[in-house]
XYZ file of C-alpha atoms in Angstrom:
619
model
C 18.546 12.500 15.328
C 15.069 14.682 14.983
C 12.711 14.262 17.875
C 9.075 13.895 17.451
C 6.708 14.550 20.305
C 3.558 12.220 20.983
C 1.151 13.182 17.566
C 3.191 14.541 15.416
C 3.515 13.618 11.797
C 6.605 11.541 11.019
C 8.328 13.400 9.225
C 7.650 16.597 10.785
C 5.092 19.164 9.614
C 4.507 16.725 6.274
C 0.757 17.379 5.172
C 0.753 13.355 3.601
C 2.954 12.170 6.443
C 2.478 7.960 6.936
C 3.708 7.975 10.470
C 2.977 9.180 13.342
C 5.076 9.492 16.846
C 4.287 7.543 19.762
C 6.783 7.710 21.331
C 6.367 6.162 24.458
C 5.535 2.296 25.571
C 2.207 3.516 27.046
C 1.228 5.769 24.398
C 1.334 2.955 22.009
C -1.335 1.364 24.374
C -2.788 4.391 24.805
C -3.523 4.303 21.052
C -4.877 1.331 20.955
C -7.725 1.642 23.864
C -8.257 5.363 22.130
C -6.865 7.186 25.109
C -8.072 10.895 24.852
C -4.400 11.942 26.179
C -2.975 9.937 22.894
C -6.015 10.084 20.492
C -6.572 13.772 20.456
C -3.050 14.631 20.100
C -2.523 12.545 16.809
C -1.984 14.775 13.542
C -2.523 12.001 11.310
C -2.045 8.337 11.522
C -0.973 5.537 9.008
C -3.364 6.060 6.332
C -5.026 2.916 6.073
C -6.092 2.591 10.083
C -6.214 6.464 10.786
C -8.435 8.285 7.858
C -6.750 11.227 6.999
C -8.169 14.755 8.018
C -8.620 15.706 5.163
C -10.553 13.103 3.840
C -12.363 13.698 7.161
C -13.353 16.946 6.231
C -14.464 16.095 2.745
C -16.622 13.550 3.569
C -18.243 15.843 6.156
C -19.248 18.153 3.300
C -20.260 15.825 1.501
C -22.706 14.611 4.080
C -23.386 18.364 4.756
C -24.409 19.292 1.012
C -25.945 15.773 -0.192
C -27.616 13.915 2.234
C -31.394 14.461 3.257
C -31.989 15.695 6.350
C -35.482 15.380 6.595
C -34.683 12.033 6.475
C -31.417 11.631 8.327
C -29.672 14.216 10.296
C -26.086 15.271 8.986
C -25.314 14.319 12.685
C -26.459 10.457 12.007
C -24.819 10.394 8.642
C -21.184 9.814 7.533
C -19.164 9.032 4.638
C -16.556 6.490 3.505
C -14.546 7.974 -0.054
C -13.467 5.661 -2.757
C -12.157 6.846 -6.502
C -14.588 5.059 -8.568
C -18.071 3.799 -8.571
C -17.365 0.340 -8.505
C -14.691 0.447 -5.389
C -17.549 2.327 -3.521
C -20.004 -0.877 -4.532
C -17.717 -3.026 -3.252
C -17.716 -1.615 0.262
C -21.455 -1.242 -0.245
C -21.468 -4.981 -0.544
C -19.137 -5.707 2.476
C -21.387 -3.166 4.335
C -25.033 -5.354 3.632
C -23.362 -8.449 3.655
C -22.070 -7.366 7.571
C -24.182 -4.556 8.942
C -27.680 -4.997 10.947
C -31.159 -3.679 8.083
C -31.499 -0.318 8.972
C -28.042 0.277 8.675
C -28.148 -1.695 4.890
C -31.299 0.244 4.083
C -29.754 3.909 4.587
C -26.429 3.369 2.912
C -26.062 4.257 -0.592
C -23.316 5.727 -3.065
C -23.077 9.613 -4.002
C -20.613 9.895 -7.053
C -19.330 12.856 -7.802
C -18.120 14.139 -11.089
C -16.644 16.874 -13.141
C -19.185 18.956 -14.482
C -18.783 19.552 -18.141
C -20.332 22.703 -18.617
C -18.021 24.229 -16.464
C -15.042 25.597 -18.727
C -12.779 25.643 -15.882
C -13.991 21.990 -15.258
C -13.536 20.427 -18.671
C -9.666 22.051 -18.367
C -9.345 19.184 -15.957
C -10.560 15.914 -17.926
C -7.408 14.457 -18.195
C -6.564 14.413 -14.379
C -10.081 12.540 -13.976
C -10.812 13.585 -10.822
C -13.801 12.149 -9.314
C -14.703 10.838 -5.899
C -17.812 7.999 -5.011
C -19.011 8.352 -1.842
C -20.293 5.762 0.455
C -23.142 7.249 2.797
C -24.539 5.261 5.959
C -25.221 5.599 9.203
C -22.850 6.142 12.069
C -23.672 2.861 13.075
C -22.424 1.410 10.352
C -18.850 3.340 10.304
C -16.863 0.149 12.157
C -18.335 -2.225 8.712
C -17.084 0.738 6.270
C -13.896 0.646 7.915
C -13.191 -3.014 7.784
C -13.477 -2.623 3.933
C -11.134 0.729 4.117
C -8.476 -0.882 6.410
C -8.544 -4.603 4.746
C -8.905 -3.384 0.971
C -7.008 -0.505 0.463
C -9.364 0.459 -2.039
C -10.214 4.191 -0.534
C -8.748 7.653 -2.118
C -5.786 9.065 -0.785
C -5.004 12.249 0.980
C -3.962 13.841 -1.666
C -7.070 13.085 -4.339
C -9.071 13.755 -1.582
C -7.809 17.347 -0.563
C -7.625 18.342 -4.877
C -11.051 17.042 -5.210
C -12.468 18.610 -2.396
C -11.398 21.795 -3.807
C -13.080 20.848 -6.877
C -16.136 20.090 -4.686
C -16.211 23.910 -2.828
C -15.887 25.437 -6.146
C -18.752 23.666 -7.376
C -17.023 21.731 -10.261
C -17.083 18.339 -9.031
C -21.209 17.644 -8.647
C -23.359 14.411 -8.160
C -23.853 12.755 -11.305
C -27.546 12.346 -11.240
C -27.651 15.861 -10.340
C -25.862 16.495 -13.808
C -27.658 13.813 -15.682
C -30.927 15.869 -14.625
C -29.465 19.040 -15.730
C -28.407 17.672 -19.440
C -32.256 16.302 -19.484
C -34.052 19.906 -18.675
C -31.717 21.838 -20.880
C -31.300 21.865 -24.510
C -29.411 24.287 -24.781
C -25.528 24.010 -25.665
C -23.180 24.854 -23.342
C -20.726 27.463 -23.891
C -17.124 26.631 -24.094
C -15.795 29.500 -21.649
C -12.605 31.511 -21.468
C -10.473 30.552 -24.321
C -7.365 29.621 -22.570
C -9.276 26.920 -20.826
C -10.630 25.577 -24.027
C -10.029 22.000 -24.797
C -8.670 22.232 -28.316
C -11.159 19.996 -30.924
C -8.964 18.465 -33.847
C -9.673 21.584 -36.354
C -8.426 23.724 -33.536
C -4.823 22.260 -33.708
C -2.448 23.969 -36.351
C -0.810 21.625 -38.740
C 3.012 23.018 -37.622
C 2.105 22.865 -33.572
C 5.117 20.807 -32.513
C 4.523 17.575 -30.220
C 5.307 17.456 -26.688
C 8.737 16.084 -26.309
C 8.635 15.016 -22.726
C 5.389 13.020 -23.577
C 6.039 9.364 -24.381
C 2.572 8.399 -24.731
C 0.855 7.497 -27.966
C -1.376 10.215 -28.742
C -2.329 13.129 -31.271
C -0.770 16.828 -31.311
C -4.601 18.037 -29.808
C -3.975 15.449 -27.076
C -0.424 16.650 -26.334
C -1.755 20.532 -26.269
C -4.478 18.947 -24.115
C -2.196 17.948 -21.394
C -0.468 20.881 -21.761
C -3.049 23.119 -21.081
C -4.326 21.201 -18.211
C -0.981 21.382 -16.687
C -0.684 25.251 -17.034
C -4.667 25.481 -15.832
C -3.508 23.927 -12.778
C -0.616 25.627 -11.778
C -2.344 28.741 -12.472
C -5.715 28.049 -10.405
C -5.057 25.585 -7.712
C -1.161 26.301 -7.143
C 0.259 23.223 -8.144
C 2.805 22.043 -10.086
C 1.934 18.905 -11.947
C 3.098 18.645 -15.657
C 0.998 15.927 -16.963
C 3.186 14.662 -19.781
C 5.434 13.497 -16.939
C 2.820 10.842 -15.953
C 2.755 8.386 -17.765
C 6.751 8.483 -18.186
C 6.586 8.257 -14.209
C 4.753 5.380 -14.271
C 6.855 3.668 -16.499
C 9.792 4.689 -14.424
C 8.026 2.958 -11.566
C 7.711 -0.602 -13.412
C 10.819 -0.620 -14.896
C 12.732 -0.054 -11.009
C 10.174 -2.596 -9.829
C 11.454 -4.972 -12.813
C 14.900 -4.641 -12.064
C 15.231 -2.813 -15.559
C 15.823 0.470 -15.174
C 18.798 1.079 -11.813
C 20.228 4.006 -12.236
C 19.638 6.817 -10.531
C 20.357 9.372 -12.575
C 16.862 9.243 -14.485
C 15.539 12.585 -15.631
C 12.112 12.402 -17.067
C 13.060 15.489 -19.476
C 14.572 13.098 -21.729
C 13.668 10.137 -23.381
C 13.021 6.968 -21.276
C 12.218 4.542 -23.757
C 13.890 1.248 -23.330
C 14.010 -1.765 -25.811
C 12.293 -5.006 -25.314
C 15.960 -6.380 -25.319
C 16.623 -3.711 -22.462
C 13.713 -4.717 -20.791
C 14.464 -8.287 -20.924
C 17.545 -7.598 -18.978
C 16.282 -7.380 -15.572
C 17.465 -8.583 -12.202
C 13.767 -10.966 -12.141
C 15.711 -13.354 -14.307
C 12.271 -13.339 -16.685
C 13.337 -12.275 -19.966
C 9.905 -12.581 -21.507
C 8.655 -10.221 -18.410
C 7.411 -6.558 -20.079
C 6.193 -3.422 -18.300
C 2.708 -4.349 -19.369
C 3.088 -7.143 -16.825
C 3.313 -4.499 -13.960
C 0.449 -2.784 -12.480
C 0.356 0.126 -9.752
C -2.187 0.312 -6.946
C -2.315 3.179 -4.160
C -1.671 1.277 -2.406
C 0.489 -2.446 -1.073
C -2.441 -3.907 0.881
C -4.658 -2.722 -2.521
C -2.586 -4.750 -4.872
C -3.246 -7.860 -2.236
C -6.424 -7.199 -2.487
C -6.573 -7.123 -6.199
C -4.704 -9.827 -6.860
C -6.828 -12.338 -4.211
C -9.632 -10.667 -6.299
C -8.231 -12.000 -9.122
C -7.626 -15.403 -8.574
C -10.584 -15.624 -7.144
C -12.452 -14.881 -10.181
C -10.504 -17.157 -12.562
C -10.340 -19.518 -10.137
C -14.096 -19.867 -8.935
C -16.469 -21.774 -11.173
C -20.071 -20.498 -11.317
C -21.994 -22.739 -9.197
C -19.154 -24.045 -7.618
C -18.057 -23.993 -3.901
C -14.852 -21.667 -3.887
C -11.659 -22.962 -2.864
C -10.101 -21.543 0.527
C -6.239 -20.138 0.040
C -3.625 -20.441 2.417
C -2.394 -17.880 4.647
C 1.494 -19.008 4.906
C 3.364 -17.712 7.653
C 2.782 -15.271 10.359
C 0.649 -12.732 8.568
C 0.852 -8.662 8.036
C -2.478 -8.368 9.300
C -4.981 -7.385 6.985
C -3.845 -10.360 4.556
C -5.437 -13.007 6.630
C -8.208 -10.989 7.074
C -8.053 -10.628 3.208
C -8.591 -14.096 3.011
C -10.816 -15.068 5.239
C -13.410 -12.400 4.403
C -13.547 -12.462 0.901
C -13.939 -15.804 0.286
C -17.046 -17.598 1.857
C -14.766 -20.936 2.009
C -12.552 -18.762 4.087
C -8.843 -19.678 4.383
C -6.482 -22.248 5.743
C -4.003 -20.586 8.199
C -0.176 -21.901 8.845
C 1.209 -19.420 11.602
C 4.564 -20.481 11.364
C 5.803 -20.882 7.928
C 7.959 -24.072 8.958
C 9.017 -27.208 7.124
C 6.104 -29.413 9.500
C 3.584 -27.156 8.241
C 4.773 -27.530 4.218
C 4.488 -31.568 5.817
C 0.987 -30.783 6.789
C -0.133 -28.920 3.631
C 1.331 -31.643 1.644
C -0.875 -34.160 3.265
C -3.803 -32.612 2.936
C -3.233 -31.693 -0.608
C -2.314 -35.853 -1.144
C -5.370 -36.581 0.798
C -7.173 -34.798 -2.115
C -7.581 -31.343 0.005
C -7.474 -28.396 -3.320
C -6.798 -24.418 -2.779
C -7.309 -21.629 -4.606
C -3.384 -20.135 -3.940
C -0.691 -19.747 -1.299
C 0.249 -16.097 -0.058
C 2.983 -15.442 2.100
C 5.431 -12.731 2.575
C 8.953 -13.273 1.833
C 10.247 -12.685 4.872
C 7.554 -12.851 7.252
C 6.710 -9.639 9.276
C 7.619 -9.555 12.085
C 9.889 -11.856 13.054
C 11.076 -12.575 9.621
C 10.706 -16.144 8.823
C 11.331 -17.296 5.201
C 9.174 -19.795 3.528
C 10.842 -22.461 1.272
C 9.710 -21.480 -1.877
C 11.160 -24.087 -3.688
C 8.841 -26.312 -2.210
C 6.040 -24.627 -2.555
C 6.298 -24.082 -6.213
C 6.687 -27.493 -6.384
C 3.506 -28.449 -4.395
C 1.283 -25.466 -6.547
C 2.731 -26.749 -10.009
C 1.753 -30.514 -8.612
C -1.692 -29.849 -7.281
C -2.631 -26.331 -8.947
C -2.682 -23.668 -6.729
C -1.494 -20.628 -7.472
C 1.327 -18.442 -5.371
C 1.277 -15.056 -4.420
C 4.244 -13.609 -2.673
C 4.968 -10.383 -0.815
C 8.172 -9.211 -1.414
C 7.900 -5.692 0.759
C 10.666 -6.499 3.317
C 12.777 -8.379 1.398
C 12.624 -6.313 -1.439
C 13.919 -7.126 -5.206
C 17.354 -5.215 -5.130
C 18.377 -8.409 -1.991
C 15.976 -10.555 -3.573
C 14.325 -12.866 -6.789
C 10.987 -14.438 -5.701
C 9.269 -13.948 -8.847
C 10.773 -17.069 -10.735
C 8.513 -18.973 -7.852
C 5.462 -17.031 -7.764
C 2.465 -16.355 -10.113
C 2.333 -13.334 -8.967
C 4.376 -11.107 -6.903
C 3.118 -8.099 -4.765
C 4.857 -5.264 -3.067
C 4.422 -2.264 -0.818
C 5.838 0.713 -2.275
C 5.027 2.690 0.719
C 8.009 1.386 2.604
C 11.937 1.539 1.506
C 10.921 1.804 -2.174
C 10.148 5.275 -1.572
C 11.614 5.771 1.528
C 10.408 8.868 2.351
C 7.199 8.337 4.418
C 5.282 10.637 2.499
C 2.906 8.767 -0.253
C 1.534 5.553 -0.414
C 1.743 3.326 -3.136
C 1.858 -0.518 -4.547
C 2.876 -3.040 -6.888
C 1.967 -6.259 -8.701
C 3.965 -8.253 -10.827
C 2.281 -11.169 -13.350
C 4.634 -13.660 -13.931
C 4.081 -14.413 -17.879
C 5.278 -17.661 -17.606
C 2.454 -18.906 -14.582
C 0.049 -21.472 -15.958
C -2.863 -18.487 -14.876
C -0.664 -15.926 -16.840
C -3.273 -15.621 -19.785
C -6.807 -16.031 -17.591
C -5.225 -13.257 -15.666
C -4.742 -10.769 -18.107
C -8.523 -11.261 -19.563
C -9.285 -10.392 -16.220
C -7.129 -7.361 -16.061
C -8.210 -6.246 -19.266
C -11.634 -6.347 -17.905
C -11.910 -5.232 -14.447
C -8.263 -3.191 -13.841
C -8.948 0.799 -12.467
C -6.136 2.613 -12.420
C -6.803 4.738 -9.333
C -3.433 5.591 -8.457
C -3.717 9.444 -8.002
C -1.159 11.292 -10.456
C -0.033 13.482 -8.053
C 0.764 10.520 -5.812
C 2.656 9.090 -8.697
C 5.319 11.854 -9.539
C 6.078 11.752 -5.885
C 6.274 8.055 -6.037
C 8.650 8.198 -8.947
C 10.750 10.747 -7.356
C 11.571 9.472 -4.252
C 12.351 6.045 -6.061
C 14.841 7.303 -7.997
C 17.961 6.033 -5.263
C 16.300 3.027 -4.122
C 18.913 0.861 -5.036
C 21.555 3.199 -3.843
C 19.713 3.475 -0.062
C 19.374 -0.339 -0.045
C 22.730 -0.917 0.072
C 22.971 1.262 2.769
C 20.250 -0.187 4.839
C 21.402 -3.773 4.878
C 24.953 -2.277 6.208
C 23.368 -0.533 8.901
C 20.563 -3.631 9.418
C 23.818 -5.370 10.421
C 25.352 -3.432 12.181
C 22.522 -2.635 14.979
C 22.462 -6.793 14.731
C 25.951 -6.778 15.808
C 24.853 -4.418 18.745
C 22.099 -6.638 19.682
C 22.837 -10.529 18.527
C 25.050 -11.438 21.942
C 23.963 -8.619 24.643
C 22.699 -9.981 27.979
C 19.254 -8.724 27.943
C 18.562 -10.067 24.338
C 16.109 -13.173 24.166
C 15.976 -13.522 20.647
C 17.174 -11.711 17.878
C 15.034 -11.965 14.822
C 16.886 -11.450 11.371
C 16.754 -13.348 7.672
C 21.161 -13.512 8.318
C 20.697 -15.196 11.827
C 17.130 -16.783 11.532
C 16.632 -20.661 11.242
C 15.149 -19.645 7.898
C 18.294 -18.468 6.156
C 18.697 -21.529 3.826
C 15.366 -20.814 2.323
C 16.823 -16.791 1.852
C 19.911 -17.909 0.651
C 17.910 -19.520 -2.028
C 16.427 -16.147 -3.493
C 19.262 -13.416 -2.640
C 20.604 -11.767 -6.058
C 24.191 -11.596 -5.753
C 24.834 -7.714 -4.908
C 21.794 -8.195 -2.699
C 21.545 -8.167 1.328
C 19.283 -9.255 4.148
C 17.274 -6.013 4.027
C 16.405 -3.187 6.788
C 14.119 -4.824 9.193
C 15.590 -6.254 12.808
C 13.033 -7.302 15.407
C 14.256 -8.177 19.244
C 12.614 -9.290 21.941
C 14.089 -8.740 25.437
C 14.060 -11.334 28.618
C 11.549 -9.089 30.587
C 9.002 -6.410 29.678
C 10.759 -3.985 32.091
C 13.496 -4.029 29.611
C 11.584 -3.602 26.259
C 9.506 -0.802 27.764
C 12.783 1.121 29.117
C 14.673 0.276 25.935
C 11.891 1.427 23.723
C 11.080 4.548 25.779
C 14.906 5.307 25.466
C 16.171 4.823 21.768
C 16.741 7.469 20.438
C 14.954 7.373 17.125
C 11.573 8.223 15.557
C 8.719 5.975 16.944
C 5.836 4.992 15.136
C 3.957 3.023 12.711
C 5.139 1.628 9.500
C 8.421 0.192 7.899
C 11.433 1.381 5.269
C 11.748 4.848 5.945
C 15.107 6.359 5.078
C 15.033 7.270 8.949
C 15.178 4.629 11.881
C 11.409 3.784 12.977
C 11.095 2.348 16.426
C 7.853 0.336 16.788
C 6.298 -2.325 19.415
C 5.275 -4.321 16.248
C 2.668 -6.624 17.422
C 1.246 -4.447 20.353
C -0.061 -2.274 17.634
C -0.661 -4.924 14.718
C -2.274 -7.497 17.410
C -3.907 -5.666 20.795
C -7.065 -7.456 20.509
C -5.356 -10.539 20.140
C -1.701 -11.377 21.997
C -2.480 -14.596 22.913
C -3.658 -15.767 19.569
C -0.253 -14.183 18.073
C 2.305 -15.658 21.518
C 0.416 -19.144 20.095
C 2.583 -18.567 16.815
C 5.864 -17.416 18.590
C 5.161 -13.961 18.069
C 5.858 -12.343 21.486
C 3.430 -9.523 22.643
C 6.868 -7.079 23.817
C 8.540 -7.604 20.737
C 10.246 -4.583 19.398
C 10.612 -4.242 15.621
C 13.167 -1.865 14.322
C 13.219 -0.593 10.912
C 16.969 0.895 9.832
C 17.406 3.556 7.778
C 20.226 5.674 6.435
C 21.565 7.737 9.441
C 26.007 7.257 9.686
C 26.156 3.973 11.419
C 28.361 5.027 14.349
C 25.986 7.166 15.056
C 22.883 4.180 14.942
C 25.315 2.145 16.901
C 25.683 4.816 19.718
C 21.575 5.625 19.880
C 21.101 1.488 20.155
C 24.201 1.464 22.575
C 22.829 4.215 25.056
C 19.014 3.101 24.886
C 20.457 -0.392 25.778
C 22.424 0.935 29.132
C 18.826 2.554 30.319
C 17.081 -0.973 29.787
C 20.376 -3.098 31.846
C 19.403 -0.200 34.682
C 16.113 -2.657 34.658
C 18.148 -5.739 35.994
């Protein structure tokens, strides 16, 4: 297996990497109290808690170029970068709802756009690149970076890095510097070089033949649009990115996520364009479910956030006192927070996902206790507890509440949870991709829920699609074997169990197959599926875990569903701050979770065998 030492991207030398190695017991803590000797030596980090470099560096120049120093310093300014203008006012919000006046009173948005009498610029319309920049104090950075870490809502590494190209070569400019410009000149612009002239109508010849890869709705000049852009970028920034593929990719994307489209054979040269009746055949068991029912984020947390967001809205009466949700089961971490701050009623919190806790809920709900909706992941991370969702349905259908679940670990090719959910989120990041090199997200709107309709009003109205094309087509191409790797993941899941379930040092062994839980997993597994990739252990003495985990012979770091074996002290890094408050919930502060991927399992069990012998050497 590869070796990664303590920094480096996982994988190796990957410029959008979503790892990163620690790869010893102490470096992990290291991280967390921002040790110099661990800190200084990290490459990147997982995106959402470790802001890429070179979003870093972007913002920096953004500071550098835009912000007043007569007023402020560019030393006492920095920047948070969203896609849109209404993303950055939302963090604007969370930052003046939070952070002390002075703070509130130097914090405003920057948005930069394409400027349109730039030739080279209008060539690049149809990749809409843009960037809004939040600008505050230093001070005010930890507020900023709640909203990054708990929303999901900022650009990625790879929009970030085009557009700051964009932003050195002086196409991508603030738009009240442009709006200015337009005012003072009256003068019309000229179009430029010819071969980066966006064909009008009139420029179009009646014979030009249509883009056959292109399965979106459009005219001839819209086709020869995309085209051009395509061949403008290859030729000035280096990269290949054939627009028509796009939107093909993202239909790709929701028809895997549907259970619609499995093979993996897909070629996006040819025609992907399935029938309704295809469509309808789909391992959710929703026949009435359509790809318009399916939207991408950049992100899993994002589409959390989005869909809270949601409910919230057609949920919350003006006037009215909101309604709290519930936070069901031991939570990924940012979902609580989710809850709680972005809801003044805040949320009511069940820790263990048990049958007494469904008693509770159900007494408070007979009592005449109302909520706004349930989320809970499906299973639980980490130490993969399964709700009954059978129950729950029946609760939300009996006291309206809606039900969001998080399908990430369990994943829909082992599981169904949609026919009891409203709506069903996922993390694309992880084993759906597999690769570790893009982030991405998914949310699925169950047409049959009671809030189906009020939902898609709300969609119509306030949905941004900000998932970054170039983040797509890598999104679609890894995806393309996801079924395929499954299989082998839940194989090898069970085999390292088998290694694990009866050894001597082994407390507990945490697993959906072996877990109290399993009735309520049995209840939702499809047929051909599994118990999915993710193992967690927890060893009699710390001695143990720390030797074990210093030992195994895999790559070490954050995250989950790699196609490689990831190593991680789960809750050290999720919950430093607070062990005690996750121990309370029988989450144990040395638990190890491990996250199987692909390698020949004789060769996993012989890495879990050896790193095992150094931790009995502990006895």
């Amino acid at each position: 297996m590869p070796t990664f030492e303590l920094g480096d991207s996982i994988p190796s030398e990957t410029a959008h990497a979503v790892s990163v190695s620690l790869p010893t017991w102490s470096a992990n803590i290291g991280y967390e109290e921002g040790q110099d000797w661990v800190v200084k030596r990290m490459t990147t980090g997982y995106p959402r808690f470790f802001i890429h470099r070179s979003i870093q560096a972007f913002a920096a120049d953004i500071v550098a170029k835009h912000v007043d120093t007569k007023a402020k310093g560019p030393n006492d300014m920095t920047a948070m970068l969203f896609p849109t203008p209404n993303s950055a006012s939302r963090c604007v919000d969370f930052i003046r709802s939070r952070a002390p006046a002075d703070i509130c009173s130097n914090t405003r948005v920057i948005n930069l756009v394409l400027d349109m009498s730039n030739s080279e610029a209008r060539a690049l319309e149809p990749l809409t690149p843009a960037i809004s920049a939040v600008v505050f104090p230093q001070d005010g950075f930890p507020f900023a970076k709640q909203y990054w870490q708990h929303s999901g809502d900022g650009v990625s590494s790879r929009r970030a890095e085009f557009c700051h190209g964009l932003f050195k070569d002086g196409l991508l400019r603030p738009d009240v510097e442009l709006r200015q410009a337009d005012a003072s000149s009256s003068a019309k612009p000229c179009r430029g070089p010819k071969r980066y002239q966006r064909q009008a109508s009139l420029d179009a010849g009646g014979n030009q033949q249509p883009n056959m890869h292109s399965h979106v709705n459009g005219t001839a000049g819209e086709t020869a649009m995309i085209q051009e852009t395509s061949r403008f970028l290859e030729e000035r920034f280096g990269r290949n990115l054939d627009l028509s593929f796009l939107q093909p990719a993202k239909s790709a994307i929701k028809r895997r996520i549907a259970g619609a489209l499995r093979s993996a054979d897909h070629d996006l040269g040819g025609c992907v364009s399935l029938s309704e009746k295809q469509m309808s055949s789909n391992t959710r068991g929703i026949v009435n479910l359509r790809e318009e029912d399916i939207y991408l984020f950049p992100c899993g947390m994002n589409a959390i956030f989005h869909a809270h967001r949601a409910l919230f809205s057609i949920r919350t009466r003006p006037g009215s006192i909101p309604l709290k949700s519930i936070n069901f089961g031991f939570p990924y971490v940012d979902t609580l927070k989710i809850l709680e701050k972005f809801n003044p009623s805040g949320a009511l919190f069940y820790g263990r996902a048990s049958e007494s806790d469904l008693d509770d809920l159900e007494a408070r709900l007979k009592a005449g206790e109302r909520y706004l909706a349930l989320f809970c992941e499906f299973p639980g991370n980490p130490i993969l507890t399964c709700p009954n969702l059978v129950r729950i349905r029946e609760l939300a259908d009996k006291y309206e509440f809606a039900v969001v679940v998080d399908e990430t670990i369990g994943t829909f090719a082992n599981i169904n949870v949609l026919q009891y959910a409203d709506i069903v989120v996922s993390s694309l990041t992880k084993i759906f991709s597999g690769d570790c090199n893009v982030m991405g997200g998914g949310a699925i709107l169950n047409p049959n829920s009671r809030y189906y309709s009020a939902l898609k009003v709300f969609v119509q109205q306030e949905f941004e699609d900000t998932y970054w094309p170039e983040d797509v087509i890598f999104m679609e191409r890894n995806s393309r074997d996801f079924v395929a790797r499954i299989d082998r993941v839940n194989a090898n899941a069970e085999a390292i169990c088998r290694v694990l379930k009866d050894h001597s040092l082994v407390k507990t062994l945490y697993y959906p197959k072996y877990n109290d839980s399993r009735a309520n997993y049995e209840a939702v597994k499809l047929p051909q599926g599994g118990y999915g990739g993710l193992v967690s252990v927890v060893f009699k003495e710390n001695k143990q875990a720390v030797a074990f985990y210093d030992a195994i012979e895999t790559a070490k770091g954050p995250s989950l569903g790699t196609n490689f074996t990831l190593t991680s002290p789960y809750v050290l890094l999720a919950h430093y701050q607070e062990l005690d408050w996750a121990e309370q919930y029988g989450v144990d502060r040395d638990l190890i979770r491990i996250s199987v991927g692909l390698e020949e399992t004789d060769e996993l069990v012989s890495v879990f065998t050896r790193a095992l012998k150094v931790a009995e050497e502990q006895l």
